[in-house]
Tab-separated table of C-alpha atoms in Angstrom:
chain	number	residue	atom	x	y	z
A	689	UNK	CA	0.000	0.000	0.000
A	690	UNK	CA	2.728	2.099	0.611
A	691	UNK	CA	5.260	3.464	-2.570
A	692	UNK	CA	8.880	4.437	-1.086
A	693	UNK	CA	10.711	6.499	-3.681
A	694	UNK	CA	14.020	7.346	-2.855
A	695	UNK	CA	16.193	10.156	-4.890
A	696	UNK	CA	19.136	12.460	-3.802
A	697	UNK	CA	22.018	10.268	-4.221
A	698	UNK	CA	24.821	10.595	-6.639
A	699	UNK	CA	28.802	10.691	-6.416
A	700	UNK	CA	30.641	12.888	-3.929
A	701	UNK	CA	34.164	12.983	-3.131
A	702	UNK	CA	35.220	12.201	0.906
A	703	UNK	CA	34.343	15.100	3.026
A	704	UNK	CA	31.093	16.659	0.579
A	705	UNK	CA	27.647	16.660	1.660
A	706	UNK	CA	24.346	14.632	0.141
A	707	UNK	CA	20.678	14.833	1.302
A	708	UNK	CA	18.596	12.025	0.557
A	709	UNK	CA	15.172	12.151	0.171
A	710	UNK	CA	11.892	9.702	0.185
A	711	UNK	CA	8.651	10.496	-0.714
A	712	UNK	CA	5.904	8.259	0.137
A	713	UNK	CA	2.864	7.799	-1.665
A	714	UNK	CA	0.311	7.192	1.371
A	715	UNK	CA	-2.001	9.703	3.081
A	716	UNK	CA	-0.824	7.716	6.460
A	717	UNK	CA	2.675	8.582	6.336
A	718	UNK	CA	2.220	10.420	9.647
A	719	UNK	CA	1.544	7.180	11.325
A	720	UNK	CA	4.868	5.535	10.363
A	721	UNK	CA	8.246	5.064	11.631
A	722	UNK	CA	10.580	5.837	8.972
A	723	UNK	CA	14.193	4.852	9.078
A	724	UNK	CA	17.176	4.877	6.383
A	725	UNK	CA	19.088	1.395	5.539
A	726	UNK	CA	22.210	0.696	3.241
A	727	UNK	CA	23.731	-2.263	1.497
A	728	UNK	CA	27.557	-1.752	0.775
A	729	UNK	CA	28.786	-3.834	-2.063
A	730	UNK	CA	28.551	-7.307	-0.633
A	731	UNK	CA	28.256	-6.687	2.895
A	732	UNK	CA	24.956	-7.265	4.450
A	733	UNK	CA	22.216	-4.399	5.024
A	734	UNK	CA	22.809	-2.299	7.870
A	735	UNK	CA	20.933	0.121	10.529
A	736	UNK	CA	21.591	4.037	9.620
A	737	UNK	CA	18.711	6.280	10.924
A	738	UNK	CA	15.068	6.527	12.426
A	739	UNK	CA	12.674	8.908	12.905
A	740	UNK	CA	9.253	8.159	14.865
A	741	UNK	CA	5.869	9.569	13.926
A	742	UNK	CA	6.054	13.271	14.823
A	743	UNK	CA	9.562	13.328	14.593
A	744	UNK	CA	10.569	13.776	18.154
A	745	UNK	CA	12.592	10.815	18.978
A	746	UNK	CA	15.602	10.105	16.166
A	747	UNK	CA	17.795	6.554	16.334
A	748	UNK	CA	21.227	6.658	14.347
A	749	UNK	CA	23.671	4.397	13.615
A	750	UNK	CA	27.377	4.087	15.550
A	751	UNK	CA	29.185	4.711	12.336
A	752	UNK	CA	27.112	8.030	11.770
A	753	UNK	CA	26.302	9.710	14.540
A	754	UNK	CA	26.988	13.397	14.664
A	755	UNK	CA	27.360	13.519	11.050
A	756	UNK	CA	23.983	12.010	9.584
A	757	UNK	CA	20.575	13.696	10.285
A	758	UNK	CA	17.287	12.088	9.887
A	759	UNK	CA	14.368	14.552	9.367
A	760	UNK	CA	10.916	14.081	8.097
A	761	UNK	CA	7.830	16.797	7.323
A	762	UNK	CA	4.574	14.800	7.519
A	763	UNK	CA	2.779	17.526	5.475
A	764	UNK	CA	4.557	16.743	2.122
A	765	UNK	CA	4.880	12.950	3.555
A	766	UNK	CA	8.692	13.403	2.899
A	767	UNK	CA	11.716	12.120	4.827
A	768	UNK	CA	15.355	13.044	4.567
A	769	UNK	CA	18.151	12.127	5.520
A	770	UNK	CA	21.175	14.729	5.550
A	771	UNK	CA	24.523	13.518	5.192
A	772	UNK	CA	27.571	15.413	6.249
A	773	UNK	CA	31.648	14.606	6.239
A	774	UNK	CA	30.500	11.516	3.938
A	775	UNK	CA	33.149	9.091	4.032
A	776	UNK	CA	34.023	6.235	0.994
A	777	UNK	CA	33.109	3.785	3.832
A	778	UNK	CA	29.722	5.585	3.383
A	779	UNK	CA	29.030	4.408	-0.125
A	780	UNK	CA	25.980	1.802	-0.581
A	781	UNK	CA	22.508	1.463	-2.299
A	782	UNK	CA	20.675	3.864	0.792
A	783	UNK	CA	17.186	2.441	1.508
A	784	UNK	CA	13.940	4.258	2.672
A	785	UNK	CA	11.614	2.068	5.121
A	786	UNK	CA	8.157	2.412	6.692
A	787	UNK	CA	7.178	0.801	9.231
A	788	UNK	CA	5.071	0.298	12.704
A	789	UNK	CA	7.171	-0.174	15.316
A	790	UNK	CA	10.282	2.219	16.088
A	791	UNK	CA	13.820	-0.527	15.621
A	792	UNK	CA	16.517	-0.794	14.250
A	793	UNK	CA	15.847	-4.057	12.541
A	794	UNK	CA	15.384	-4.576	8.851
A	795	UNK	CA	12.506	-6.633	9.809
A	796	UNK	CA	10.325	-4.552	11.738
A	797	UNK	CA	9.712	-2.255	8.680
A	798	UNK	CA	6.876	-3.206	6.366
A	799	UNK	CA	7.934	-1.599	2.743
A	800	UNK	CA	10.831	-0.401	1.031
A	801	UNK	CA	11.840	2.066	-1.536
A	802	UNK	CA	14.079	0.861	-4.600
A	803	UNK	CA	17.209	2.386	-3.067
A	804	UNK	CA	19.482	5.407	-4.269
A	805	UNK	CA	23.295	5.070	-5.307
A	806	UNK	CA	25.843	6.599	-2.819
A	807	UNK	CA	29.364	6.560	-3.870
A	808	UNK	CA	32.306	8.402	-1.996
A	809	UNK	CA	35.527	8.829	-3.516
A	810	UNK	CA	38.779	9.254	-2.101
């Protein structure tokens, strides 16, 4: 029911900035947790962000805290995520997600965008 379509990503040399961004094609997306995955070239999908409903409570990632921000704005059912002091460790296919429950587990969110290209150079 819900469409995840991710866009924003591209190819950025180490240190530049990229904001992702998902927009959602439900008139619930207020009612969802939304969090950010990513899939490095064969390496397994990891944890990167959260955000819950109203956007007061934020999860993050280890490996990108204090330079990753997760924002949303339920009126144009749009999350982003805002990437700072991007790294080449940083690149990966970056997922949107929607789901009920506020995790950091893959399978606790219900849909999926297609994913957006990240590549950091050196």
């Amino acid at each position: 029911q819900v469409q995840l379509v991710e866009s924003g990503g591209g190819l950025v040399q180490a240190g530049g900035s990229l904001r992702l961004t998902c927009a959602a094609s439900t008139r619930t997306f207020s009612s969802y947790t939304m969090g950010w995955f990513r899939q490095a070239p064969r390496k397994e999908r990891e944890f990167v962000a959260a955000i819950s409903w109203g956007g007061g409570r934020t999860d993050y990632a280890d490996s990108v805290k204090g330079r990753f921000t997760i924002s949303r704005d339920n009126a144009k059912n749009t999350v982003y995520l805002q990437m700072n002091s991007l790294k080449p460790d940083d690149t990966a296919v970056y997922y949107c997600a929607a789901g009920r429950l506020f995790g950091q587990n893959g399978y606790e969110y219900d849909y999926w965008g297609q994913g957006t290209q990240v590549t950091v150079s050196s």
